[in-house]
Coordinates of C-alpha atoms and ligand atoms in Angstrom, one line a residue:
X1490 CA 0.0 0.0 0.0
X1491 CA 2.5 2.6 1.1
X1492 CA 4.4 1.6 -2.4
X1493 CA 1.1 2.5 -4.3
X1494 CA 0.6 5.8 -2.9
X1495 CA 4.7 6.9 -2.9
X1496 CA 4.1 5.7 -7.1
X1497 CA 1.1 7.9 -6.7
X1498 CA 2.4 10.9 -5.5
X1499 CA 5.4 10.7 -8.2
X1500 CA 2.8 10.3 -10.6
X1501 CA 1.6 13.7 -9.6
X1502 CA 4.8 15.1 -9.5
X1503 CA 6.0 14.2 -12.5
X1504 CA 3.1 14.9 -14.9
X1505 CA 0.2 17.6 -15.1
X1506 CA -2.8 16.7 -14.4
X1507 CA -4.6 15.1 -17.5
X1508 CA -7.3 17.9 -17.8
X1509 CA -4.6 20.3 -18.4
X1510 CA -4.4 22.5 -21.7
X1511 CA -2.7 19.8 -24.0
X1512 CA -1.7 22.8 -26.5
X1513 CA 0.7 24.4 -24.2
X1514 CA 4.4 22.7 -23.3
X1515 CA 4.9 21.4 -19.7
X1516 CA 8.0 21.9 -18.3
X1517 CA 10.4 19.3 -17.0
X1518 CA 9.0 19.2 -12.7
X1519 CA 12.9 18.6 -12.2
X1520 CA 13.8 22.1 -13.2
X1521 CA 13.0 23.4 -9.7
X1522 CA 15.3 21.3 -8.0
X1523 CA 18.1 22.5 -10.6
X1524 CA 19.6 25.6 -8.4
X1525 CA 20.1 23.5 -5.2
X1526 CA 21.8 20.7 -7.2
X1527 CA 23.5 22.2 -9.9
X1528 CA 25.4 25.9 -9.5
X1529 CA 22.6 28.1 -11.9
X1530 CA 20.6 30.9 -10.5
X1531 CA 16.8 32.0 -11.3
X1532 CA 17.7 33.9 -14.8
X1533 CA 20.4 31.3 -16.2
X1534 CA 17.9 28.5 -15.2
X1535 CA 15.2 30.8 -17.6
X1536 CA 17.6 30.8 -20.2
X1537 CA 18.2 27.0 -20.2
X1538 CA 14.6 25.7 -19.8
X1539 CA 11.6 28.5 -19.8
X1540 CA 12.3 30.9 -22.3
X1541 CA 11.9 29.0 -25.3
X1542 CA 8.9 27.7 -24.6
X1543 CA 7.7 30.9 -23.0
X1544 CA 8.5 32.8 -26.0
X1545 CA 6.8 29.9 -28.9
X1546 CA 3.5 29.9 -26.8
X1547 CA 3.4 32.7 -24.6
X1548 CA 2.2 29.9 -21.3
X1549 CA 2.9 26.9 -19.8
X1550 CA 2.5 24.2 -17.2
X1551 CA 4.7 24.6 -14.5
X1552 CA 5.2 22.5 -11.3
X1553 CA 5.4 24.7 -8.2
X1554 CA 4.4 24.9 -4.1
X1555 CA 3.6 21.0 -4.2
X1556 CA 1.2 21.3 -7.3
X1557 CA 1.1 21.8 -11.4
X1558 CA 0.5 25.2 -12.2
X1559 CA 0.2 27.7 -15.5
X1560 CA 2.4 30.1 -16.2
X1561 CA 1.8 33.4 -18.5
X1562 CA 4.3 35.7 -20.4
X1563 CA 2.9 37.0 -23.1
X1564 CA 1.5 40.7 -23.1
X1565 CA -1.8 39.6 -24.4
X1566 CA -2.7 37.2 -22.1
X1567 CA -1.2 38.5 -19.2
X1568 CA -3.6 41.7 -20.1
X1569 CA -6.6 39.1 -19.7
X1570 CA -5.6 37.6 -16.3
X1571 CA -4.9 41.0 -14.7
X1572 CA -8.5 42.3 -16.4
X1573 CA -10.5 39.1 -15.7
X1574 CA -10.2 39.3 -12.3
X1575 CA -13.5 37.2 -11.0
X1576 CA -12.7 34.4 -13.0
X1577 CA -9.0 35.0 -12.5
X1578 CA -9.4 35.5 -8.9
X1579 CA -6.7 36.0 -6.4
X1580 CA -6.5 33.3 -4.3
X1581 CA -2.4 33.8 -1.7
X1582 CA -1.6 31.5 0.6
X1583 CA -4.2 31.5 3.3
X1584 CA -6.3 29.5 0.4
X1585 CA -3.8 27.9 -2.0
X1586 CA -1.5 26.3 1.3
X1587 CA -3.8 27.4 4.5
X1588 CA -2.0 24.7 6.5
X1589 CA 1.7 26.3 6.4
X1590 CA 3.9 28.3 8.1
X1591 CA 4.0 30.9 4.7
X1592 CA 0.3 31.5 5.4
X1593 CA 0.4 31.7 8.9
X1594 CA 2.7 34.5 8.4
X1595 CA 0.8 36.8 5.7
X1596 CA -2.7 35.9 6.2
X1597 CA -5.5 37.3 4.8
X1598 CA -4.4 40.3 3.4
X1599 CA -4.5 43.4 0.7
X1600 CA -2.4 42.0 -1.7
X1601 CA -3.8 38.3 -1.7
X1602 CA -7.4 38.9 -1.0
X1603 CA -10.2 39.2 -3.5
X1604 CA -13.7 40.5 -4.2
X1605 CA -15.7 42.7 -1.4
X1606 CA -12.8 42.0 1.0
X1607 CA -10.3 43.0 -1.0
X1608 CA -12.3 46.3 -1.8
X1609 CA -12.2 47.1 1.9
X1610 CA -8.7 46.9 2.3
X1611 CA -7.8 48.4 -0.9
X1612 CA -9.8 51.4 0.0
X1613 CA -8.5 51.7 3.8
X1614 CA -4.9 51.6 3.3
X1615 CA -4.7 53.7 -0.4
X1616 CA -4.6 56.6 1.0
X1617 CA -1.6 55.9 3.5
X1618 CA 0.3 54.5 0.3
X1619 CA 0.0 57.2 -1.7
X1620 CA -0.1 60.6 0.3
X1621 CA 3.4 59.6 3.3
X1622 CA 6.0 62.1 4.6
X1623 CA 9.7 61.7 2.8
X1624 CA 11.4 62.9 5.2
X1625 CA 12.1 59.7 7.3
X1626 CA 13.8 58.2 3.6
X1627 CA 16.0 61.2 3.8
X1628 CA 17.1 60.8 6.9
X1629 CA 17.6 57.3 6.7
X1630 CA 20.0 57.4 3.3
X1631 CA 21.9 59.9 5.2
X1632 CA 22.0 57.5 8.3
X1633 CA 23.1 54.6 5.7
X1634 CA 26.0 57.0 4.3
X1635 CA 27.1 57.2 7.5
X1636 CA 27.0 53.9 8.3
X1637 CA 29.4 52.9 5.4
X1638 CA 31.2 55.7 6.5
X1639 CA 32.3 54.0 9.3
X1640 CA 34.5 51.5 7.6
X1641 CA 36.5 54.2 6.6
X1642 CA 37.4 54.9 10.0
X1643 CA 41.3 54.4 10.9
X1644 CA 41.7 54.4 7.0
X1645 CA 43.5 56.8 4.8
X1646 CA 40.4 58.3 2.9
X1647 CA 41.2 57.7 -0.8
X1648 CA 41.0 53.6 0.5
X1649 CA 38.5 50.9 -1.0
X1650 CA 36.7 49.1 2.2
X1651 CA 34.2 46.3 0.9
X1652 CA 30.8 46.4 2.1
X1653 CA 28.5 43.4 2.0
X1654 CA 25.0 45.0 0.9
X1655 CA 22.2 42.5 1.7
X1656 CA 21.8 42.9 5.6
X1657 CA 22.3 47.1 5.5
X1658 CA 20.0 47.5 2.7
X1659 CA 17.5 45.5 4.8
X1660 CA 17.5 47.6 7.5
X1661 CA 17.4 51.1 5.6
X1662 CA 14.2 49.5 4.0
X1663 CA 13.1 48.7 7.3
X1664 CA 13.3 51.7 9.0
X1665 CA 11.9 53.6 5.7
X1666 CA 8.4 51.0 5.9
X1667 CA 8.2 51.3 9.5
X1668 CA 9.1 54.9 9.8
X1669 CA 6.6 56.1 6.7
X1670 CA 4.2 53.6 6.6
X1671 CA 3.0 51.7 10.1
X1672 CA 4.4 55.0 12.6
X1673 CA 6.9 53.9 14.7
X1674 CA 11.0 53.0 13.6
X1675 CA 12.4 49.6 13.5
X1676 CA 15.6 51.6 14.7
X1677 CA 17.8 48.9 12.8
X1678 CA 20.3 51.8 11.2
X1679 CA 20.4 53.7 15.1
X1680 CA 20.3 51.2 17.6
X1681 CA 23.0 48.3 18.1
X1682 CA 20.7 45.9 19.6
X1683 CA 16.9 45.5 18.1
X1684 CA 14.9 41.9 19.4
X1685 CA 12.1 42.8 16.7
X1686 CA 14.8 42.9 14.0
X1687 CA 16.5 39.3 15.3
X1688 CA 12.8 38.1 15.7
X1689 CA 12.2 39.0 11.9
X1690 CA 15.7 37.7 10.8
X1691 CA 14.9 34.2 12.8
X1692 CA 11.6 33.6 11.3
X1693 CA 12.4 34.8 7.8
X1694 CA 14.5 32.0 7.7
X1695 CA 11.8 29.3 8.4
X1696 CA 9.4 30.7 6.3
X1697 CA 11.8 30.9 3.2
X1698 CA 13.2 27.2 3.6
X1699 CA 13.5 26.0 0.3
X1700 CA 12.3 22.9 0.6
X1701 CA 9.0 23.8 2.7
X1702 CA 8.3 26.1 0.1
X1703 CA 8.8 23.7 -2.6
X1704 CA 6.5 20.9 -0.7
X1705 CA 4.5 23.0 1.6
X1706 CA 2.4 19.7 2.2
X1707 CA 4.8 18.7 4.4
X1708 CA 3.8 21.5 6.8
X1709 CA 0.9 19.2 8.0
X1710 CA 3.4 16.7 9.3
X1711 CA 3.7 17.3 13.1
X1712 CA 7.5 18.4 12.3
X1713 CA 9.1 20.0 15.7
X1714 CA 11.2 22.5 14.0
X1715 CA 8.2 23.5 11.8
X1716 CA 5.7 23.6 15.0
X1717 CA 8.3 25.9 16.7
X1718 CA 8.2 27.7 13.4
X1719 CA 4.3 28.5 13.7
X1720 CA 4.8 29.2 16.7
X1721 CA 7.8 32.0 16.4
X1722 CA 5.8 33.3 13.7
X1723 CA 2.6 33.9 15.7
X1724 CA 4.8 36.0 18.1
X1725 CA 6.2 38.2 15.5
X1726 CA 2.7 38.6 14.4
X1727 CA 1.9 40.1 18.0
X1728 CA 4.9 41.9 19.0
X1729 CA 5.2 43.8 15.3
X1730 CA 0.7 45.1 16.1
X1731 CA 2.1 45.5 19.7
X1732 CA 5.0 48.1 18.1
X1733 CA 2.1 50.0 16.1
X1734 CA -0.2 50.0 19.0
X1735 CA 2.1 51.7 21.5
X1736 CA 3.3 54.0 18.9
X1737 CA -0.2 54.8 17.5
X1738 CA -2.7 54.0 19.6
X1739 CA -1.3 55.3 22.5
X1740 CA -0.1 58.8 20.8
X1741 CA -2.8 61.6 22.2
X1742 CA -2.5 62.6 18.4
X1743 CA -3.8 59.7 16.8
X1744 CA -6.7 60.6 15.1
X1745 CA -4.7 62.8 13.8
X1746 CA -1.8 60.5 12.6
X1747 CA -1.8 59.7 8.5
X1748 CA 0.2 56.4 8.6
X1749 CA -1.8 53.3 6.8
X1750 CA -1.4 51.4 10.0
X1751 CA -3.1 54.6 11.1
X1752 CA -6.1 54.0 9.1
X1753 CA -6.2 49.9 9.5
X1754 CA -6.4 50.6 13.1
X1755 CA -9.0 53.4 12.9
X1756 CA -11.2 50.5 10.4
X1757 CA -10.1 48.1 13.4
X1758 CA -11.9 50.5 16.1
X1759 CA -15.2 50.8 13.8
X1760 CA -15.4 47.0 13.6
X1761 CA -14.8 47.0 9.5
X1762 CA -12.1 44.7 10.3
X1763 CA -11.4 42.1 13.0
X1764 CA -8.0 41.9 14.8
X1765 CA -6.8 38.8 12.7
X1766 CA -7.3 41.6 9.5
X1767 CA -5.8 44.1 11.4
X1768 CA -2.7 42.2 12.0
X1769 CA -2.9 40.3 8.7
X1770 CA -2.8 43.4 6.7
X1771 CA 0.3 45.3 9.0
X1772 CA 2.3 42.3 8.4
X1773 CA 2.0 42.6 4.6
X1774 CA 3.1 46.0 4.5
X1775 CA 5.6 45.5 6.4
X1776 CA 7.2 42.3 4.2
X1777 CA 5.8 43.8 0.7
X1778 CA 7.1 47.4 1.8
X1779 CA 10.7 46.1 2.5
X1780 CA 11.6 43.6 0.9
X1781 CA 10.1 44.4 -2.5
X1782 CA 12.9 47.8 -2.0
X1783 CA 15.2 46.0 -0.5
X1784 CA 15.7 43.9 -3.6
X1785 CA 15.4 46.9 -5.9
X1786 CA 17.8 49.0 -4.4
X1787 CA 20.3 46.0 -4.2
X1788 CA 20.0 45.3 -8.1
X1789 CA 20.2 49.1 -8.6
X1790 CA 23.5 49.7 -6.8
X1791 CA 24.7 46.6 -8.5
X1792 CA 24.0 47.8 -11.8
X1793 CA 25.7 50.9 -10.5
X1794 CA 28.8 49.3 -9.7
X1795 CA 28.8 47.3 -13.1
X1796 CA 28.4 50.0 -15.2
X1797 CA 30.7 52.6 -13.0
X1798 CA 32.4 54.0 -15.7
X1799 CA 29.5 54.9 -17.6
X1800 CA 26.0 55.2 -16.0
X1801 CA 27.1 55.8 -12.4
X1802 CA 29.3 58.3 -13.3
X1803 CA 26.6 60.1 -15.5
X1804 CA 24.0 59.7 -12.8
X1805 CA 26.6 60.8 -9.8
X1806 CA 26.8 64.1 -12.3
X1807 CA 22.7 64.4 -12.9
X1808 CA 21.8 64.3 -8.8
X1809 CA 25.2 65.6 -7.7
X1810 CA 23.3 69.4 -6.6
X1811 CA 19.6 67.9 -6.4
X1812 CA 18.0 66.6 -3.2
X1813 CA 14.2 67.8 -3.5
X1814 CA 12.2 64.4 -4.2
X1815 CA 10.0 65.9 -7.2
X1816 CA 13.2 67.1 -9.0
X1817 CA 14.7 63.8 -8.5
X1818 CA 12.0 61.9 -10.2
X1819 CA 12.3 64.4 -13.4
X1820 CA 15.8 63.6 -13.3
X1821 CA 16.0 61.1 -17.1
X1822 CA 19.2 59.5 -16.5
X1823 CA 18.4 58.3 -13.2
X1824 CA 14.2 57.2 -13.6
X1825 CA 15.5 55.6 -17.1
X1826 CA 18.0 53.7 -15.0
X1827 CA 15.7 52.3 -12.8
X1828 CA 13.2 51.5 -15.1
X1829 CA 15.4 49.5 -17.0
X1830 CA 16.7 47.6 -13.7
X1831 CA 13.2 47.1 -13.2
X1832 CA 12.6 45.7 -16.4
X1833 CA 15.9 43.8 -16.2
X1834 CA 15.8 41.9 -12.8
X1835 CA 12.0 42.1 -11.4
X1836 CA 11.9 41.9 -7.8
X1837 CA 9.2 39.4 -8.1
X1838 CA 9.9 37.2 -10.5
X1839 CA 6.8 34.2 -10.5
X1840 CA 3.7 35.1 -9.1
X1841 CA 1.4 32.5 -8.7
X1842 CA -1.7 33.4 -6.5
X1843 CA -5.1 33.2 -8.8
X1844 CA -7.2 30.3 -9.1
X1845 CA -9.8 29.6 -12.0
X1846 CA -13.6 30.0 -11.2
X1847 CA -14.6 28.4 -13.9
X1848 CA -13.1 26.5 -17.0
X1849 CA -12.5 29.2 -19.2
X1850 CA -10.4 30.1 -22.3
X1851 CA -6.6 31.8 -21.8
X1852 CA -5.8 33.5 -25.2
X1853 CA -7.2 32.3 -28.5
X1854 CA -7.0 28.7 -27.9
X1855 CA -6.2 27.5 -24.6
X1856 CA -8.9 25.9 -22.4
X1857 CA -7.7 26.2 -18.3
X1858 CA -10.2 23.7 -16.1
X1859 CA -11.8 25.6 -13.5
X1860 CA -9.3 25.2 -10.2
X1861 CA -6.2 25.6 -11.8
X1862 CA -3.7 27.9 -10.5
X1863 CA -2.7 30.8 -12.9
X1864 CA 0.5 33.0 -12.3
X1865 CA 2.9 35.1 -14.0
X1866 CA 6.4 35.2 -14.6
X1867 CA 8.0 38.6 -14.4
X1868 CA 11.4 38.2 -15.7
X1869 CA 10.1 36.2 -19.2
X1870 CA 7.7 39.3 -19.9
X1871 CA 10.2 42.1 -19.1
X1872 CA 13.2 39.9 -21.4
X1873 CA 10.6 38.7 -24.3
X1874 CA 11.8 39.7 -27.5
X1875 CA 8.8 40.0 -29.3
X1876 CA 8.6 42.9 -26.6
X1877 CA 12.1 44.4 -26.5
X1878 CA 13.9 43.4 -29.6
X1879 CA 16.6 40.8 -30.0
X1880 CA 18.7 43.3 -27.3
X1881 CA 16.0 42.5 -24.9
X1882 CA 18.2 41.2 -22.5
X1883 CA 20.8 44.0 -22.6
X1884 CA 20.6 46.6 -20.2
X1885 CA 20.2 49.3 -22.1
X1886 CA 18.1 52.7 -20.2
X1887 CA 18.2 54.9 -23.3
X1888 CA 15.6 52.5 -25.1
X1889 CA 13.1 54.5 -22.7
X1890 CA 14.2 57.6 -24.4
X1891 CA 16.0 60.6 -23.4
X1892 CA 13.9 63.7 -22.2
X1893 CA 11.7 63.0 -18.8
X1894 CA 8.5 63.0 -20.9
X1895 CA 9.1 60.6 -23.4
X1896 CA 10.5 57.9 -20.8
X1897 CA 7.5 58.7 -18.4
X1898 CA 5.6 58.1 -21.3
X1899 CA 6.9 55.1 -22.3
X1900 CA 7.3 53.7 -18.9
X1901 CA 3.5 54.0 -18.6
X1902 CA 2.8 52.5 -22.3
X1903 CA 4.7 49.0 -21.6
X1904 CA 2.6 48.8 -18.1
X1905 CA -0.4 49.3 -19.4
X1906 CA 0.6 47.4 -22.9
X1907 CA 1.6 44.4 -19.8
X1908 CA 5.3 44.5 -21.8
X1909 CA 6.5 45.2 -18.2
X1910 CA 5.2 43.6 -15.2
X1911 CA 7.3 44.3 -12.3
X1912 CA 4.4 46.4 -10.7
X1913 CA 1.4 43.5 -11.5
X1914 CA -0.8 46.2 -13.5
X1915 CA -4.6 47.2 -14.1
X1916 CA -6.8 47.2 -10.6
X1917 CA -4.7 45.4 -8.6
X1918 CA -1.4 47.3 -9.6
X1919 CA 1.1 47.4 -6.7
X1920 CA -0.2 50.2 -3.9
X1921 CA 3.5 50.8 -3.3
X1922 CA 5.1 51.9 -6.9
X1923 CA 5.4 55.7 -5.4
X1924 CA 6.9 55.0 -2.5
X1925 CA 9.3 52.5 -4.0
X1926 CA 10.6 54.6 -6.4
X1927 CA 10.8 57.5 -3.9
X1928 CA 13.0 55.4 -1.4
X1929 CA 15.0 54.0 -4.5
X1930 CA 15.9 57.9 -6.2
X1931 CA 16.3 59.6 -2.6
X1932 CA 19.0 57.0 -1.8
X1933 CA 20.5 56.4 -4.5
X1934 CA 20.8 60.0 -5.1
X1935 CA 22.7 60.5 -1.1
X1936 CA 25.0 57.5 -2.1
X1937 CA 26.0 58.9 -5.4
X1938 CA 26.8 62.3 -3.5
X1939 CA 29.1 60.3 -1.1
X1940 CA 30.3 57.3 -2.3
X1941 CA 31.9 55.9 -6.0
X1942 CA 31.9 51.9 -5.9
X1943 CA 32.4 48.7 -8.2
X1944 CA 32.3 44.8 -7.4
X1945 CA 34.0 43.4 -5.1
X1946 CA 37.1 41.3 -7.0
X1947 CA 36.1 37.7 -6.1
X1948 CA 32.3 38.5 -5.7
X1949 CA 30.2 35.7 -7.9
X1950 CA 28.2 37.5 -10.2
X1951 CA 25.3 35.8 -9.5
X1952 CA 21.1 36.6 -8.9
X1953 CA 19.2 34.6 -6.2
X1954 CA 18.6 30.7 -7.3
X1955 CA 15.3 30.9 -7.1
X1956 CA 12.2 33.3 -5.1
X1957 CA 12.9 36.8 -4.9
X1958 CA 14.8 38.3 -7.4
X1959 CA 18.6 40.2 -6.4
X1960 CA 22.2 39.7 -6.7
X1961 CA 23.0 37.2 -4.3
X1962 CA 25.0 38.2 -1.0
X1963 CA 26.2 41.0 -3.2
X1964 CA 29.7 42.8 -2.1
X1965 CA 30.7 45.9 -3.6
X1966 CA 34.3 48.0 -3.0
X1967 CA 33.2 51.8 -2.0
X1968 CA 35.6 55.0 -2.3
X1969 CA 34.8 58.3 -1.1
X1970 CA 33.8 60.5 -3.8
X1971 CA 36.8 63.0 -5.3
X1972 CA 34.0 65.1 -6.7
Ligands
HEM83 C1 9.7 48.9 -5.0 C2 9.5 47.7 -5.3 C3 8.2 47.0 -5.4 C4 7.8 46.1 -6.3 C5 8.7 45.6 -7.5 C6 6.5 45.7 -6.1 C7 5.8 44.7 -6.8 C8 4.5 44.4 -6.6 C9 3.8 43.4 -7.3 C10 4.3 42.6 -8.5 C11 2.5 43.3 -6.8 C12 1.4 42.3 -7.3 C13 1.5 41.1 -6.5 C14 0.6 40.0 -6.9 O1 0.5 39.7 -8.1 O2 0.0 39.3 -6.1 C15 2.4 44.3 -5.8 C16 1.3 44.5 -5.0 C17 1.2 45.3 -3.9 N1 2.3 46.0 -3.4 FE1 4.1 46.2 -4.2 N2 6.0 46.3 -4.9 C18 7.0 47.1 -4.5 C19 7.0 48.0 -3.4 C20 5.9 48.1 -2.5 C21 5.9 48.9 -1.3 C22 7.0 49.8 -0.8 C23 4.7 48.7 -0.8 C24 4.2 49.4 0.5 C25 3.7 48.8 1.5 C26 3.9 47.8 -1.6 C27 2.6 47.5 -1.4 C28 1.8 46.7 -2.3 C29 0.4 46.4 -2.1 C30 -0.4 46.9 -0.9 C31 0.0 45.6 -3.1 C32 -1.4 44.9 -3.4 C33 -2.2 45.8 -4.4 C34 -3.5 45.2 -4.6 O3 -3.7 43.9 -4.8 O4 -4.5 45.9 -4.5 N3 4.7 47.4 -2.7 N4 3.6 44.9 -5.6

């Protein structure tokens, strides 16, 4: 019996199930296990076994979190999924894998919810998102300058020191979310000790195990290292509302405070939204409003560093007497450079969080059974040639133009075309985009001022092997500017 079921489960494994669109290719299950076995990261292993297929048929099946799944490219039919939303309909983690630690984490909340509930959210924290005070991002880039700083202490000035990038970028974006977004400060950049940050570093580690994520079915095994982790996250769950609370709720100026934690509570207090909502919806802007930068602004300063003779030194010229944030995003060198990074390395690579209502057609031709799961994959839409040309994969931020208007212009015609997908697009279209970019030219910008840098000699050039998108454990050799 046992034998049967372990032939049963390989079964599934290895093939899609048979009611799956029989006109798009499947690709090989294996592939997913490729970057722990073999040294490849997330865009080599795109190269090898996704874009061809990708590029022919614009979808196809894909086996991912413990099930078979489609995958989308194509500009066309990515357009439908985004539009379509009821039968498209989101459907994260607290449906697709209810039973794991990944879901225990995130919850029910803005960015995987859908219908009325996702309506109510959307229109509680939108306001928060969009209308924040800069001056905490400021502060913080200066506070990171002066953190790398440091190194040069006891150093003659004109030395390199190398910097390893990963861990300081993470707290500048957590100070910047916390500080700007749920009202109180993480204090990671100020403070030598911070429990909250060690909590998050701790849990961040079980939730992003590669092979829990890969078979999250095995989060209903009674597993004492993965009961501890359900536990530790339910903790960092409390402690983080506990943060917001004493910052916000006991403030005498609350009601008058702007934050979107501000407003979640306030929705909280008028029974819209129970506590699990309440606490659902401040974790995810927490971990979609850091790490979503964090990975942006790592890929932008290594871009930086790779073209230093040419694009950081034009950009270093561009910001070198600007600071105001609105003249900043006028600036062409610099937004053209990030929206190519964007376009280049997507923080989010594959997205997979709708499920099917109904059978319905994908495209011309391709019938999806009702239940399936439907995602995207960012970095095959942003590199498809039919898109971009055959120098799609060249990182190239004058093919958004040169004046402000025309690359604004552009920039906006490839989202809405769905050529460029880094941000989702249509009515669910990331909440964050603003403040992103913001945090991105504001600290960039202070950086430039300060600091020249390239790789580190010895550094791998090498992206993350698979998840979220970034150069992996990046190191990078800074110099004080001679400017
Ligand atoms: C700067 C880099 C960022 C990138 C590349 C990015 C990307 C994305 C993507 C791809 C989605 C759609 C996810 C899906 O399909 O399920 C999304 C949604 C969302 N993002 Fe971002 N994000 C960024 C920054 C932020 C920041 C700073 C916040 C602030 C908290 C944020 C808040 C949100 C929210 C609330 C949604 C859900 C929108 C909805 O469904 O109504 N993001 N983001």
């Amino acid at each position: 019996m046992p034998l049967v079921l372990v032939g049963y489960i390989i079964y599934r494994i290895v093939f899609p199930p048979w009611n799956f669109p029989k006109n798009i290719p499947t690709i090989p299950f294996y592939i997913i296990f490729l970057p722990s076995i073999l040294n490849i990261d997330q865009t080599e292993l795109y190269h090898l076994y996704l874009r061809e297929p990708l590029e022919k048929h614009g979808a196809a099946k894909i086996f991912f979190g413990s099930r078979w799944n489609i995958i989308v490219t194509k500009p066309n039919i990515l357009a439908q999924i985004f539009k379509d939303e009821d039968v498209f309909a989101k459907s994260g983690n607290q449906k697709k894998i209810p039973h794991s630690v990944i879901a225990a984490y995130t919850g029910d909340n803005i960015i995987s919810a859908h219908g009325q509930v996702w309506k109510l959210y959307r229109s509680i924290v939108t306001n928060g998102l969009q209308h924040f005070d800069e001056s905490p991002i400021f502060k913080n880039a200066a506070l990171l300058g002066n953190i790398i700083n440091k190194n040069f202490e006891d150093k003659d000035p004109k030395e390199e020191v190398t910097i390893s990038i990963t861990g300081l970028v993470q707290r500048l974006c957590l100070d910047n979310i916390s500080q700007v977004v749920l009202g109180f400060n993480f204090a990671t950049l100020t403070s030598e000790k911070c429990p909250l940050h060690d909590h998050l570093m701790h849990i961040k580690k079980q939730i992003f195990h590669p092979f829990f994520l890969t078979f999250p079915i095995f989060d209903h095994l009674p597993i004492p290292a993965r009961k501890r982790g359900f536990k530790d996250v339910e903790q960092f769950r409390k402690q983080l509302v506990q943060h917001v609370d004493d910052q916000l709720v006991k403030n005498y100026k609350f009601e008058q405070t702007t934050f979107a934690a501000s407003d979640l509570i306030r929705a909280y207090n008028k029974d819209e939204i129970s506590r699990k909502q309440l606490t659902d919806n401040i974790v995810i802007l927490l971990v979609a409003g850091h790490e979503n930068p964090q990975l942006l602004l790592t890929t932008s300063l290594y871009l930086l560093a790779k073209y230093f003779q040419t694009w950081q030194k034009i950009i270093r010229e561009e910001v070198m007497n600007v600071s105001d944030s609105k003249k900043l995003s006028e600036l062409p060198l610099l937004n053209s450079f990030l929206y190519e990074t964007l376009r280049l390395y997507p923080p989010l690579n594959t997205i997979i969080n709708r499920c099917t209502t109904k059978t319905c057609l994908l495209g011309a031709d391709i019938v999806i059974p009702k239940g399936t799961y439907v995602g995207y994959n960012n970095f095959g839409t942003n590199h498809d040639r039919s898109s971009w040309g055959a120098n799609a994969d060249n990182f190239q931020p004058k093919r958004w133009g040169d004046d402000i208007g025309t690359i604004v212009k552009n920039w906006k015609h490839a989202k809405n075309a769905c050529k460029i997908s880094s941000f989702h697009g249509g009515r669910r279209a990331c909440l964050g985009q603003k403040l992103g970019l913001t945090e991105m030219r504001i600290t960039i910008a202070e950086i430039l001022r300060r600091y020249e840098w390239t790789l580190t000699p010895g550094w791998e050039e090498k992206m993350t092997p698979a998840g979220p998108l970034a150069p992996l454990d990046l190191k990078l050799n800074f110099r004080k500017t001679s400017i």
